[in-house]
XYZ file of C-alpha atoms in Angstrom:
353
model
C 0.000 0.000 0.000
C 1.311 3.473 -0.949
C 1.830 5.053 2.405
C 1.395 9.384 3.098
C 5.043 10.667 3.611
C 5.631 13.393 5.858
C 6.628 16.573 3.884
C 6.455 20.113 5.165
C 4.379 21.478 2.346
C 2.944 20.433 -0.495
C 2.248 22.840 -4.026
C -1.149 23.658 -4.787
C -0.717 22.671 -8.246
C 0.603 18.967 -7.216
C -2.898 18.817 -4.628
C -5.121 19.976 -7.865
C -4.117 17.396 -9.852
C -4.178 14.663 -7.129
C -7.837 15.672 -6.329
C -8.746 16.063 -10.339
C -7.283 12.576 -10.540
C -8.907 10.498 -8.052
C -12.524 11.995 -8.863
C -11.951 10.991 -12.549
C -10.588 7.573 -11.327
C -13.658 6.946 -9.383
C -15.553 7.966 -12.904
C -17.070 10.817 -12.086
C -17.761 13.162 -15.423
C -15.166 16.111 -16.218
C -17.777 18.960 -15.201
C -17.858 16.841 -11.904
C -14.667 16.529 -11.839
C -14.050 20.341 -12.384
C -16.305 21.989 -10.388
C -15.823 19.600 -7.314
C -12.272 20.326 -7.470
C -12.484 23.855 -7.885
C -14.731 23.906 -4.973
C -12.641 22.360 -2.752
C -9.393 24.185 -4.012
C -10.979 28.090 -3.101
C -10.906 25.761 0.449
C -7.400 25.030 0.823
C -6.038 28.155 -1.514
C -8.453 30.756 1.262
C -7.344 29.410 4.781
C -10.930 27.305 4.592
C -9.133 24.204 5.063
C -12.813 22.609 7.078
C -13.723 22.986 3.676
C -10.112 22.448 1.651
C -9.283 19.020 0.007
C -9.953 17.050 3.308
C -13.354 16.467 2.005
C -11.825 14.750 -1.244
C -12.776 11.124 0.724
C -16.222 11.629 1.780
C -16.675 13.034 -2.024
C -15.539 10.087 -3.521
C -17.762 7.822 -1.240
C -20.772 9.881 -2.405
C -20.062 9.082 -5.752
C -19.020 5.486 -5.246
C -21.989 5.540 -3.039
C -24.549 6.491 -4.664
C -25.509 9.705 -3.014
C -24.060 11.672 -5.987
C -24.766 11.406 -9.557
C -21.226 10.947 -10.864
C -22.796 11.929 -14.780
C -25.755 14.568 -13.989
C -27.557 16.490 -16.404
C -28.303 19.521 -14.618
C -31.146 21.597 -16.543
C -33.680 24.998 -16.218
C -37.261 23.437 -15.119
C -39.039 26.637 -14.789
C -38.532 29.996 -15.704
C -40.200 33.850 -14.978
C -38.111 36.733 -16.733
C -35.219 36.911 -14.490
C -35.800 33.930 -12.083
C -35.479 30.260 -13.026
C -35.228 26.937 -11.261
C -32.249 24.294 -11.887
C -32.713 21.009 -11.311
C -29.083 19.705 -10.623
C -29.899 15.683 -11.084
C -28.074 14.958 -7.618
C -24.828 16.514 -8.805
C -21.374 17.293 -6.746
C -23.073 20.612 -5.009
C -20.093 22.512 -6.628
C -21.039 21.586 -10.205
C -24.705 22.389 -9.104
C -24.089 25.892 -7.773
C -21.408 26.712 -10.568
C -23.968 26.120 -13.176
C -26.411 28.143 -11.245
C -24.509 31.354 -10.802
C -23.320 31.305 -14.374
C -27.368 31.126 -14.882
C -27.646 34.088 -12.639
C -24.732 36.098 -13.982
C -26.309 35.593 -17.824
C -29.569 36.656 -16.321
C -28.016 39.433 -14.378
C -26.345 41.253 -17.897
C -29.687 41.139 -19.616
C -32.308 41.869 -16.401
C -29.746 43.465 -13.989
C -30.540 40.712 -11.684
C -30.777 37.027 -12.061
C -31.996 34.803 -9.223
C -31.932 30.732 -10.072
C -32.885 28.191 -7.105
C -31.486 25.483 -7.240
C -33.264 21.457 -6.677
C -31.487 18.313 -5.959
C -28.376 19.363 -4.999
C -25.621 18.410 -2.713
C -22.842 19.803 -0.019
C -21.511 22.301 -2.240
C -18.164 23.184 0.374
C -17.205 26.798 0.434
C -20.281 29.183 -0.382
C -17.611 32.157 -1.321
C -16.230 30.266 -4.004
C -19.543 30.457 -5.991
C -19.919 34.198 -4.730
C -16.155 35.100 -6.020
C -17.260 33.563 -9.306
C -19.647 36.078 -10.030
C -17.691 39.159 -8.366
C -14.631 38.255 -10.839
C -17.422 38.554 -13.523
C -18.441 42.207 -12.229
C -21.487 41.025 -10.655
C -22.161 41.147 -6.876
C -22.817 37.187 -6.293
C -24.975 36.012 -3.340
C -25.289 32.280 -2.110
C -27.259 30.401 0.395
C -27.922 26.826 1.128
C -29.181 24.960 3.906
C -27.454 21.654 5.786
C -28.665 18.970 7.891
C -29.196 19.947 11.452
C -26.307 20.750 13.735
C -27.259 24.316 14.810
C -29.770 24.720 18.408
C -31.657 27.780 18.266
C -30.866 30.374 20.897
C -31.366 29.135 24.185
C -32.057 25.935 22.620
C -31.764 22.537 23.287
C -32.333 20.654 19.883
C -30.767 20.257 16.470
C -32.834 22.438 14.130
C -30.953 24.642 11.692
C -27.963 23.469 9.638
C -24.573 25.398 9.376
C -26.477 27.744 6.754
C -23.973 29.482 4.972
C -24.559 33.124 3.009
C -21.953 34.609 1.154
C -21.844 37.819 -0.838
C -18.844 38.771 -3.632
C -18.911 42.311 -4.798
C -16.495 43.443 -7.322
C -13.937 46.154 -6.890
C -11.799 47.757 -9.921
C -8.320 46.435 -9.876
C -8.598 44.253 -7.280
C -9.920 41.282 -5.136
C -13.195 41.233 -4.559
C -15.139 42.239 -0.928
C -16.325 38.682 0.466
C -18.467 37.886 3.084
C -18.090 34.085 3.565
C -20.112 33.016 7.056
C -22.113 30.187 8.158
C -24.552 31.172 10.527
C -23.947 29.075 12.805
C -20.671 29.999 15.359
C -18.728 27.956 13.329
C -19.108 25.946 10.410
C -19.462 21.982 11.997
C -15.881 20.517 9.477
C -14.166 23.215 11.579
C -15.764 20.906 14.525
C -13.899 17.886 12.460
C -10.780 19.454 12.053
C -10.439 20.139 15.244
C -11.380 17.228 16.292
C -9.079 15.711 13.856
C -6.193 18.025 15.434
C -6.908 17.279 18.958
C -7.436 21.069 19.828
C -9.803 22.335 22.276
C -12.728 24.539 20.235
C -13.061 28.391 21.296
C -15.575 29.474 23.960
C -19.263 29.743 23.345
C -19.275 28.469 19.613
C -20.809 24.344 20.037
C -22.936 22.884 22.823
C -23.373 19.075 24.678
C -26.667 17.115 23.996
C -27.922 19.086 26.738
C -27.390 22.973 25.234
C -24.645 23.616 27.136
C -21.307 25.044 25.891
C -18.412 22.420 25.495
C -14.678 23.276 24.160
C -14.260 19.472 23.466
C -14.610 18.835 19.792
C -15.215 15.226 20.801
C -18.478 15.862 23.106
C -20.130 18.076 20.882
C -23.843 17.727 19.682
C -24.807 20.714 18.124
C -23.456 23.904 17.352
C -24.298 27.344 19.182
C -26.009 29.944 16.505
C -23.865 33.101 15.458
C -23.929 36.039 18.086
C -23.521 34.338 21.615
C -25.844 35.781 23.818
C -27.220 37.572 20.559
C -27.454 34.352 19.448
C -31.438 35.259 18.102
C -29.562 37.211 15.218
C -27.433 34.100 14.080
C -30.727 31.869 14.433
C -32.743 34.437 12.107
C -29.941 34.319 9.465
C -30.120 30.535 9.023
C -34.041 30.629 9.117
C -33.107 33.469 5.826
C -30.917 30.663 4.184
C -33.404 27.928 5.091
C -36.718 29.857 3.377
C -34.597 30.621 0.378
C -32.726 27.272 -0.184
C -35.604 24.947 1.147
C -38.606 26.430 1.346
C -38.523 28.259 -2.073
C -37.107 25.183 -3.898
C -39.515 22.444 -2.361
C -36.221 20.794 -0.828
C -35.663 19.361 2.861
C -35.924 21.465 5.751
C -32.493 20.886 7.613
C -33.781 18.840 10.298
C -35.205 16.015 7.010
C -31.801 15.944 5.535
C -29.837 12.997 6.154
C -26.695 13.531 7.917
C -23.716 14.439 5.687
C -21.153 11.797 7.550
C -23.997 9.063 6.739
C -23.780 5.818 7.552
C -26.459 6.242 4.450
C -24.169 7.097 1.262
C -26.445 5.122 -1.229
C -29.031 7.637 -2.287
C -29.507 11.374 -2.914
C -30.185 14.100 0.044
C -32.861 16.424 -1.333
C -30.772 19.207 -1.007
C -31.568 22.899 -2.190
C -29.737 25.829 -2.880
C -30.127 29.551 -4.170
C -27.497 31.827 -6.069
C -28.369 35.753 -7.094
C -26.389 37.957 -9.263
C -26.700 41.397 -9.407
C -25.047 43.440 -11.677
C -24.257 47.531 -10.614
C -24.870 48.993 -13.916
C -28.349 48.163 -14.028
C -28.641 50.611 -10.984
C -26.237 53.338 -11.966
C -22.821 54.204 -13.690
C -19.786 52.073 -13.316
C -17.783 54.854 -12.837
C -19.625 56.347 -9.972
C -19.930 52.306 -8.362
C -16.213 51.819 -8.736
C -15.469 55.162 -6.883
C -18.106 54.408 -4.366
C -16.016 50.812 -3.415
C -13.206 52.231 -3.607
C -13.603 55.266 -1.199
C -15.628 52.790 0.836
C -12.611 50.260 1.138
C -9.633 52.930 1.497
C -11.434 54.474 4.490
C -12.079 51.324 6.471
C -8.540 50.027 5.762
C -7.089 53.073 7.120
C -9.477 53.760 9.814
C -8.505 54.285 13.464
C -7.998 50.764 15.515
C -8.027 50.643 19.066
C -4.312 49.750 20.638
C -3.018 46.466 19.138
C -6.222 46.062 16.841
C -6.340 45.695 13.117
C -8.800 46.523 10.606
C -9.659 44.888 7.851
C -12.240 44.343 5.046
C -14.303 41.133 4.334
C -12.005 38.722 2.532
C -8.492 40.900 3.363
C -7.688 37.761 5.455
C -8.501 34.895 2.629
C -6.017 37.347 -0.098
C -3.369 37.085 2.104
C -3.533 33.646 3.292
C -3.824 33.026 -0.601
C -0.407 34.269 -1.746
C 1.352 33.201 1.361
C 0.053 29.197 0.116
C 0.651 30.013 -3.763
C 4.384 30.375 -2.455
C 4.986 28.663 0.096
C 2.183 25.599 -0.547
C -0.112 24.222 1.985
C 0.512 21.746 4.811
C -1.967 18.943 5.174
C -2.855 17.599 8.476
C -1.501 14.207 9.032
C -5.315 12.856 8.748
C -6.039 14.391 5.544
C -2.475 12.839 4.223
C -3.590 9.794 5.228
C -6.991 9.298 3.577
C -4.834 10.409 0.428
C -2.744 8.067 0.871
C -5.654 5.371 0.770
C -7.389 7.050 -2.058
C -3.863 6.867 -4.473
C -3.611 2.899 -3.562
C -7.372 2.065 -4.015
C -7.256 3.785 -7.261
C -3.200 3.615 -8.251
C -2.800 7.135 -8.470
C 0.244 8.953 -7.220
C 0.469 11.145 -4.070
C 1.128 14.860 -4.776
């Protein structure tokens, strides 16, 4: 059996084509194999590494499994002007979402806005990667999907809402996009995994015991605590936003139907939903006078007063500079994620990057 040998840091290039690689060898389609990889890529390029290539295994065992359509046909069911449905056959939720916002942006340059939500979808990994996609396009992108239940409601004592994410890309002139990336819970439940798989102790306030109450250990945690801590209302509201838009409005699952993502059930679909909107700023005024209006907007927070040994930055300042540090330097894999690699090149006889 191949084994996973220690290295310091591996190129992202060398991880791409591993990941590219096994999904093909597993026979999933090339826009499968694309979008899946891309999703998981923005993951490990951004810092997002609960959401980085360490969810290449379960991936594969969703395909092999039967949960995910390794040759969908994703394709417009219903349409109203600038709003249309997309059934994504029980694609990779990357390929799904991809496909949608490209939907939205084409909508977007003719209406000014496009809205498309998506059916029959999937875990879909980072929702900024989807949002960035549009922003790079000129549009402001915005993405929401809902998850199986991990999230209690404030002052809670139940699993209700999943992790929930909502992400927003807006474009700015000459340089990288403002990103919101959040789920709405605390945190996002991998970052529970990774933890877990790290054998660190979780930060106060942010996941909860079967009972409700707050737990550091990764390993004793049964739900998550909602964004906000004792504001923890506002982070249940946000999720109930994603949930109407990716569940309600598509006729998918409500969080607390969908089967849990770690299984033991991998052999059929999850019912998942999803929604993507892209807006673009000409359809509201000149680009000139948007460009100056993001750019005054971003050179006055960046150099706005900080309190003593405080920094300031804008949404997504954090994921560009994590960025080129790992296109230099590479990325260092925990040993766990190393590991399942190493399984994945010997089942399928494709090399370690």
């Amino acid at each position: 059996m191949l084994q996973a040998k220690p290295r310091s840091r591996i190129a992202l290039a060398a991880i791409d084509r591993f990941c590219r690689d096994i999904l093909a060898a597993c026979g999933a389609n090339p826009a499968t194999v694309d979008a899946a990889t891309r999703g998981m890529m923005h993951g490990t390029r951004y810092g997002i590494d609960s959401h980085g290539v360490r969810l290449l295994p379960h991936y594969v065992r969703g395909l092999e499994g039967g949960r995910l359509n390794k040759r969908p046909a994703p394709q417009t069911v219903s349409a109203f002007g600038a709003v249309e449905t997309l059934d994504a056959d029980n694609a990779h939720g990357a390929l799904a979402a991809y496909t949608a916002m490209d939907r939205a942006t084409g909508l977007a340059d003719r209406y000014g806005i496009g809205a498309v939500a998506i059916r029959n979808t999937s875990h879909f990994g980072p929702a900024g990667a989807y949002s960035i996609h549009a922003a790079r396009q000129g549009f402001i992108g915005l993405t929401f999907c809902n998850s199986d239940s991990f999230v209690r409601l404030h002052q809670g004592a139940m699993r209700f809402h999943g992790t929930n994410p909502i992400a927003v890309g807006v474009p700015v002139e000459n340089g990288d996009p403002w990103l919101l990336d959040m789920a709405t819970s605390a945190i996002p439940y991998n970052r529970v995994l990774l933890y877990r798989s790290l054998d660190q102790a979780l930060p106060e306030a942010v996941a909860s015991d079967k009972a409700g109450i707050d737990t550091p250990d990764p390993r004793s945690v049964e739900m998550l605590a909602p964004l906000g801590g004792d504001f923890g209302f506002k982070g249940a509201a946000l999720a109930g936003l994603a949930e109407i838009l990716s569940a309600v409005l598509t006729g998918m699952k409500l969080s607390f139907d969908i089967d849990p993502m770690p299984g033991p059930d991998f052999s059929k679909p999850r019912g998942m939903g999803a929604f993507v909107m892209a807006v673009k700023p000409e359809a509201f005024l000149d680009r000139e006078t948007f460009v100056a209006g993001m750019k005054r907007y971003l050179e006055t927070l960046r150099s706005s007063p900080t309190r003593e040994g405080g920094h300031v930055m804008a949404p997504g300042d954090r994921e560009w500079t994590e960025a080129a540090r790992r296109d230099a330097e590479g990325v260092e894999l925990d040993p766990q994620t190393l590991e399942s690699f190493a399984v994945l090149a010997n089942q399928y006889r494709v090399a370690m990057p």
